[in-house]
Amino acid sequence: MPKTPSSSSNPAARSWHGFLNRFSLLDDKADDTMIDESLRAGVELRGATPWILMFAIFVASIGLNVNSTAVIIGAMLISPLMGPIMGIGYGIGIYDFTLIRKSVGNLLIATLISLLTSTVYFALSPLTEAHSELLARTSPTIWDVLIALFGGFAGIIGVTRKEKTNVIPGVAIATALMPPLCTAGYGLANGNWAYFLGAFYLFSINCVYIAAAAVLVIGLLNPPHKQFVDPVMETRVKRVLFLVVVLTGLPSLYLAYRLVGNEVFHNKASQFVRQEFNFPKSHVVEIGITPKNKHVEVTLIGDRLSARTIDTIRTHLPATGLKGAILTVHQAGDDNIDINTLRDGIVKELSGNELALASRDQQIADLRRKVTWSAQSAQLTAELTAQYPDLTDILIGEGVGAAPPEEANGESADSAAAASTQTETAPETAPETAPVPILVAHSAKRLSRQDMARIEDWFRVRTQSKAARIAID
């Protein structure tokens, strides 16, 4: 009876199995006992851990307050919040409800400590403006869910390895557990409930999806775990967990949909204004776009557009994907025009024109100087050759003189220091370095000192520069 070819004798099968083995989570997995001890130890919130948490919250709050990304990242690296969240996922994965209760309790305590610490800081801080780093934590979307989920996968896989790597610090930075809590504290300190709810929702997303990722990976690794006596209860628990994950993520889908819709409306409105308000004697100085109300506000300077022209432009809104949008046009002479906006727009446009004109004038001046030098160099070369036929390889041009570090005329150190201080405190009054005319030539026979002095005097008179220099070898 012929033997069935085994996978070991099939090159394609061997290649496929070798490829799959590269993704095996069992090769470098740590011992189950070591994994259990590591995850349970991370749940603890005693001794130095609460102090580290409070100090990290202070650092993160300061970073958000001064809008420093580096400071915020540093705070996330020292944060101990990841331990209880991983403990919840591990406890669910092995059906250890004692560990789950302990992890949830420690996470709640850590959350309360973080909220209290950040609220106290922002209540006392004289800086009350909400910067970009803080605002970024107030509107979570589906992308934050994905970051938390994939970050949780990376985190739990890193914890279960024999060789510990920098995965956990990276996950702490990517998922950003601390900044949302600090932002929630900012909302409490300033009575801004929208900030508080948005930031706390982002923190909840991170907690739930990091724990969910831990549950899935622990299920794949299948460490020793407790079994339910009642299969019905086991099924019920799994359904509750699934429901929590889904309900936590659903609002983020709506927020993501709204964010994308607002961005699309903003881009279409900007393009619409650029295309429709392109008139030779009327210019757009300000565009106000409010996606929430589908409102596009345009401020114009120059010749007034007629009401008929504006009405015609409004009829083009549906064709550009702005159906239902409201277009408001402000022109010079309107009672409701924002004078400050108009003034700022005019100043901005005039400043841009002045800079462009100044740059163009400078380029013209440089070109004229080059043309003048070209003609003058040819004339000077002819005059010099007529007087000194032995001179060859004559080059005439301009250079920039550099002041020596120490004055040669014996000025005191105090005078030099005073001049340096004056230059540093008033750089706008420092004179520009003038170009220095330079003559370089080669002589077939050695010239006398009198001839060298005569040539230098002649060159200075002809170039009308006392700083002119010659170099003849």
XYZ file of C-alpha atoms in Angstrom:
473
model
C 0.000 0.000 0.000
C 1.605 3.307 -1.009
C 2.504 5.700 1.765
C 0.946 9.137 1.939
C 3.652 11.770 1.486
C 4.238 13.553 4.780
C 4.633 17.247 5.198
C 8.318 16.721 5.966
C 8.911 15.445 2.423
C 6.921 18.279 0.826
C 9.043 21.441 0.324
C 5.972 23.666 -0.010
C 4.508 22.352 3.243
C 7.823 22.778 5.035
C 8.080 26.360 3.819
C 4.525 27.078 4.939
C 5.089 25.590 8.397
C 8.359 27.495 8.704
C 6.554 30.711 7.831
C 3.837 30.056 10.420
C 6.424 29.249 13.099
C 7.792 32.769 12.763
C 4.527 34.042 14.233
C 4.285 31.508 17.034
C 3.712 33.077 20.456
C 4.907 29.933 22.216
C 8.593 29.885 21.194
C 9.880 32.593 23.542
C 6.968 32.565 25.985
C 7.926 32.814 29.640
C 6.966 30.160 32.138
C 3.306 30.315 33.181
C 4.306 30.794 36.815
C 6.574 33.720 35.908
C 3.815 35.331 33.840
C 1.343 34.949 36.690
C 3.713 36.453 39.253
C 4.637 39.376 36.984
C 1.041 40.350 36.197
C -0.151 39.974 39.791
C 2.749 42.102 41.046
C 1.820 44.876 38.608
C -1.653 45.104 40.117
C -0.396 46.217 43.528
C -0.826 49.880 44.473
C 1.030 50.163 47.752
C 4.157 51.731 49.169
C 6.029 53.785 46.588
C 3.578 53.150 43.735
C 0.921 55.741 44.797
C 3.651 58.352 45.263
C 5.103 57.631 41.824
C 1.588 57.915 40.393
C 0.994 61.325 42.002
C 4.338 62.683 40.872
C 3.732 61.384 37.350
C 0.320 63.086 37.325
C 1.915 66.373 38.387
C 4.507 66.068 35.612
C 1.844 65.233 33.000
C -0.377 68.100 34.177
C 2.508 70.557 33.894
C 3.271 69.227 30.412
C -0.333 69.749 29.337
C -0.401 73.173 30.979
C 2.676 74.425 29.099
C 1.928 72.363 25.963
C 5.187 70.363 26.150
C 5.040 67.009 24.366
C 8.391 65.867 25.788
C 7.246 66.405 29.384
C 3.999 64.512 28.748
C 5.903 61.560 27.271
C 8.198 61.500 30.290
C 5.205 61.354 32.627
C 3.681 58.454 30.678
C 6.922 56.483 30.965
C 6.848 56.579 34.771
C 3.126 55.968 35.128
C 2.091 52.739 36.963
C -1.467 52.704 35.543
C -0.836 49.887 33.073
C -0.470 47.210 35.780
C -4.078 47.120 37.077
C -5.485 47.235 33.532
C -3.364 44.250 32.464
C -4.406 42.544 35.685
C -8.079 42.903 34.786
C -7.503 41.360 31.357
C -5.405 38.535 32.804
C -7.978 37.844 35.527
C -10.777 37.628 32.953
C -8.640 35.389 30.742
C -8.063 32.839 33.520
C -11.488 33.337 35.186
C -9.873 34.514 38.456
C -12.545 36.820 39.878
C -10.532 37.523 43.011
C -7.788 38.997 40.839
C -10.378 40.894 38.788
C -11.903 42.518 41.885
C -8.459 43.422 43.205
C -7.376 44.908 39.866
C -10.586 46.903 39.435
C -10.317 48.225 43.005
C -6.710 49.343 42.521
C -7.544 50.912 39.167
C -10.395 52.888 40.738
C -8.116 54.079 43.544
C -5.437 55.079 41.017
C -8.056 56.923 38.971
C -9.320 58.841 42.000
C -5.754 59.763 43.033
C -5.014 60.956 39.496
C -8.191 63.025 39.212
C -7.690 64.610 42.633
C -4.015 65.419 41.952
C -4.624 66.929 38.519
C -7.669 68.881 39.728
C -5.674 70.426 42.581
C -2.847 71.364 40.219
C -5.062 73.010 37.604
C -7.074 74.797 40.290
C -3.871 76.401 41.597
C -2.106 76.966 38.271
C -2.193 80.549 36.928
C -2.128 79.153 33.370
C -5.719 78.461 32.372
C -5.575 78.339 28.570
C -6.333 74.962 26.964
C -3.491 74.197 24.545
C -3.433 71.707 21.670
C -2.009 68.839 23.748
C -4.904 69.158 26.176
C -7.600 69.637 23.539
C -6.408 66.509 21.712
C -7.710 64.405 24.644
C -11.265 65.745 24.665
C -12.739 64.154 21.509
C -11.905 60.431 21.259
C -12.742 58.576 18.059
C -12.555 55.060 16.637
C -8.854 55.610 15.975
C -8.267 55.879 19.716
C -10.062 52.530 20.080
C -7.729 50.953 17.534
C -4.668 52.440 19.231
C -5.766 51.030 22.598
C -6.573 47.603 21.114
C -3.342 47.138 19.179
C -1.340 48.704 21.984
C -2.943 46.227 24.388
C -1.972 43.336 22.097
C 1.639 44.510 22.040
C 1.655 45.082 25.802
C 0.351 41.694 26.908
C 2.593 39.861 24.413
C 5.592 41.773 25.761
C 4.715 40.887 29.361
C 4.490 37.168 28.569
C 7.980 36.946 26.991
C 11.102 35.513 28.616
C 13.191 38.508 27.578
C 11.622 41.747 28.728
C 11.828 44.574 26.167
C 10.742 48.211 25.920
C 7.251 47.185 24.792
C 5.438 48.308 27.949
C 6.903 51.862 27.936
C 6.033 52.111 24.258
C 2.480 50.981 24.921
C 2.183 53.501 27.769
C 3.180 56.293 25.378
C 0.996 55.132 22.482
C -2.175 54.564 24.496
C -1.626 57.683 26.632
C -3.339 56.670 29.867
C -2.268 59.634 31.981
C -3.011 62.690 29.780
C -6.768 61.930 29.596
C -6.977 61.764 33.394
C -5.077 65.044 33.684
C -7.373 66.620 31.087
C -10.369 65.385 33.064
C -8.854 67.068 36.125
C -8.532 70.269 34.088
C -12.221 70.021 33.230
C -13.152 69.597 36.896
C -10.929 72.476 38.023
C -12.413 74.851 35.425
C -15.986 73.580 35.516
C -15.818 72.424 31.906
C -17.884 69.233 31.870
C -17.450 68.697 28.135
C -13.678 68.400 28.619
C -14.136 66.163 31.646
C -16.541 63.756 29.935
C -14.548 63.603 26.696
C -11.236 62.974 28.440
C -12.673 60.426 30.879
C -14.314 58.600 27.985
C -10.909 58.386 26.273
C -9.426 56.946 29.465
C -12.271 54.406 29.620
C -11.624 53.395 26.010
C -7.965 52.753 26.803
C -8.790 50.693 29.885
C -11.463 48.537 28.240
C -9.630 47.787 25.004
C -6.221 47.182 26.575
C -7.916 44.704 28.921
C -9.854 43.156 25.999
C -6.619 42.638 24.064
C -5.092 40.989 27.143
C -8.072 38.619 27.386
C -7.682 37.524 23.760
C -3.929 36.917 24.001
C -4.247 35.051 27.309
C -6.895 32.895 25.648
C -4.438 32.020 22.854
C -1.601 31.234 25.272
C -4.002 29.141 27.390
C -2.242 29.302 30.784
C -3.663 27.354 33.726
C -6.983 28.919 34.649
C -10.020 28.297 36.775
C -13.059 26.671 35.216
C -16.677 27.626 35.773
C -18.739 24.991 37.477
C -21.820 26.237 35.660
C -21.378 26.515 31.844
C -24.424 28.804 31.700
C -22.713 31.272 34.039
C -19.546 31.129 31.917
C -21.512 31.991 28.785
C -23.280 34.813 30.596
C -19.992 36.324 31.760
C -18.555 36.212 28.248
C -21.643 37.946 26.871
C -21.428 40.693 29.487
C -17.763 41.283 28.640
C -18.540 41.422 24.930
C -21.371 43.882 25.597
C -19.074 46.150 27.627
C -16.499 46.193 24.817
C -19.111 46.997 22.161
C -20.897 49.691 24.180
C -17.603 51.369 25.017
C -16.624 51.582 21.358
C -19.944 52.659 19.845
C -19.782 56.368 20.821
C -16.309 56.583 19.300
C -17.736 55.493 15.944
C -20.203 58.384 16.007
C -17.490 60.850 17.052
C -15.222 59.586 14.268
C -18.057 59.924 11.751
C -18.686 63.495 12.881
C -14.976 64.335 12.782
C -14.595 63.022 9.236
C -17.761 64.830 8.147
C -16.534 68.119 9.590
C -13.168 67.734 7.901
C -14.768 66.940 4.538
C -17.114 69.953 4.836
C -14.200 72.230 5.754
C -12.120 71.113 2.754
C -15.029 71.466 0.318
C -15.940 74.895 1.676
C -12.350 76.139 1.398
C -12.096 74.913 -2.179
C -15.471 76.473 -3.010
C -14.381 79.896 -1.749
C -11.101 79.743 -3.677
C -12.890 78.877 -6.923
C -15.962 81.119 -6.721
C -14.481 84.287 -5.194
C -11.687 84.697 -7.713
C -12.253 88.289 -8.873
C -9.603 90.720 -10.143
C -10.696 93.660 -7.951
C -12.201 91.839 -4.954
C -10.104 89.798 -2.537
C -10.954 87.378 0.275
C -9.354 88.450 3.545
C -11.088 86.068 5.959
C -12.893 82.723 5.724
C -14.988 81.414 8.599
C -16.209 77.804 8.323
C -18.519 76.218 10.916
C -19.187 72.583 9.930
C -21.650 72.065 12.783
C -24.058 74.659 11.360
C -22.907 74.259 7.740
C -22.081 77.953 7.705
C -19.503 79.538 5.387
C -18.611 83.167 6.118
C -16.499 85.207 3.673
C -15.103 88.714 4.187
C -14.110 90.684 1.072
C -12.173 93.872 0.352
C -12.037 95.822 -2.899
C -14.918 96.382 -5.298
C -18.290 95.348 -3.923
C -19.986 92.354 -5.514
C -23.588 92.807 -6.539
C -26.360 90.917 -4.788
C -27.073 89.108 -8.039
C -23.481 87.854 -8.273
C -23.585 86.574 -4.694
C -26.927 84.835 -5.305
C -25.434 83.159 -8.375
C -22.507 81.928 -6.291
C -24.942 80.506 -3.730
C -26.625 78.424 -6.437
C -23.288 76.642 -6.996
C -23.176 75.269 -3.434
C -25.081 71.987 -4.077
C -22.948 71.142 -7.123
C -19.785 71.239 -4.988
C -21.106 68.945 -2.266
C -22.277 71.758 0.041
C -26.012 71.169 -0.189
C -27.827 72.915 2.644
C -24.845 75.131 3.475
C -25.378 78.790 4.360
C -23.138 81.354 2.646
C -22.700 84.787 4.244
C -20.648 87.459 2.471
C -19.327 90.573 4.230
C -18.099 93.499 2.137
C -16.757 96.976 2.784
C -19.662 99.235 3.714
C -21.763 96.542 5.389
C -23.030 97.424 8.851
C -22.272 93.968 10.241
C -18.755 93.624 8.912
C -16.076 92.885 11.490
C -13.784 95.911 11.340
C -10.995 94.158 13.222
C -11.055 91.218 10.829
C -11.061 93.543 7.829
C -8.190 95.568 9.238
C -6.123 92.488 10.061
C -6.731 91.078 6.588
C -5.701 94.305 4.882
C -2.578 94.621 7.033
C -1.673 91.021 6.301
C -2.095 91.476 2.563
C -0.164 94.761 2.516
C 2.645 93.243 4.578
C 2.913 90.386 2.128
C 3.029 92.800 -0.810
C 5.663 94.953 0.881
C 7.860 91.937 1.543
C 7.490 90.781 -2.060
C 8.344 94.266 -3.391
C 11.322 94.618 -1.054
C 12.644 91.239 -2.165
C 12.201 92.147 -5.822
C 13.939 95.527 -5.356
C 16.851 93.804 -3.639
C 17.189 91.332 -6.512
C 17.136 94.180 -9.060
C 19.791 96.087 -7.105
C 22.011 93.007 -6.937
C 21.658 92.418 -10.680
C 22.484 96.036 -11.467
C 25.568 95.891 -9.261
C 26.734 92.717 -10.985
C 26.265 94.273 -14.438
C 28.121 97.417 -13.345
C 30.976 95.369 -11.901
C 31.219 93.316 -15.063
C 31.635 96.411 -17.232
C 33.932 98.141 -14.736
C 36.127 95.051 -14.359
C 36.738 94.900 -18.107
C 37.681 98.592 -18.193
C 39.986 98.319 -15.147
C 41.702 95.267 -16.603
C 42.406 97.142 -19.850
C 43.838 100.172 -17.979
C 46.043 98.016 -15.742
C 47.398 95.981 -18.663
C 48.282 99.167 -20.518
C 50.333 100.403 -17.566
C 51.870 97.035 -16.588
C 52.096 94.678 -19.587
C 53.741 91.973 -17.455
C 50.545 91.429 -15.445
C 48.455 88.415 -16.453
C 45.538 86.368 -15.069
C 43.875 89.533 -13.772
C 40.722 88.939 -11.714
C 38.624 91.776 -10.287
C 35.644 91.234 -8.022
C 34.121 91.758 -4.565
C 34.667 90.068 -1.230
C 33.291 90.439 2.292
C 35.655 91.626 4.989
C 35.629 89.822 8.356
C 36.496 91.762 11.506
C 39.411 90.225 13.471
C 38.675 88.850 16.959
C 40.969 91.466 18.523
C 41.415 95.050 17.343
C 44.868 95.851 15.992
C 44.886 99.495 17.130
C 45.187 98.584 20.804
C 41.619 99.144 21.980
C 41.048 98.035 25.529
C 39.246 94.825 26.389
C 36.555 96.867 28.100
C 35.865 98.782 24.895
C 35.640 95.550 22.891
C 33.320 94.032 25.476
C 31.144 97.135 25.445
C 30.953 97.012 21.672
C 30.032 93.323 21.832
C 27.324 93.999 24.401
C 25.931 96.824 22.303
C 25.777 94.528 19.265
C 23.966 91.801 21.197
C 21.400 94.136 22.721
C 20.696 96.086 19.537
C 21.333 93.857 16.516
C 19.030 95.971 14.395
C 21.434 98.961 14.607
C 24.544 97.023 13.578
C 25.893 98.278 10.226
C 25.963 95.851 7.356
C 29.396 94.707 6.131
C 30.172 96.515 2.845
C 31.665 94.534 -0.073
C 35.432 94.973 -0.525
C 36.839 95.354 -4.082
C 39.615 92.839 -4.722
C 42.234 92.670 -7.508
C 44.210 89.477 -8.029
C 46.911 89.157 -10.718
C 50.119 87.382 -11.687
C 53.295 89.243 -12.692
C 55.997 87.788 -14.952
C 58.649 89.782 -13.068
C 58.812 90.894 -9.459
C 57.266 94.331 -8.881
C 58.867 96.901 -6.609
C 57.185 98.212 -3.493
C 56.600 101.522 -5.222
C 54.799 99.800 -8.101
C 52.651 97.752 -5.689
C 51.716 100.912 -3.742
C 50.986 102.786 -6.995
C 48.709 99.979 -8.256
C 46.862 99.820 -4.910
C 46.323 103.593 -4.831
C 45.094 103.532 -8.415
C 42.702 100.641 -7.642
C 41.246 102.414 -4.614
C 40.673 105.632 -6.554
C 39.055 103.834 -9.484
C 36.761 101.734 -7.248
C 36.119 104.660 -4.862
C 36.786 102.367 -1.895
C 39.464 102.892 0.730
C 39.082 99.231 1.742
C 40.076 97.918 -1.721
C 42.738 95.224 -1.676
C 45.228 93.832 -4.216
C 47.121 90.533 -4.357
C 49.881 90.214 -7.001
C 52.286 87.273 -6.992
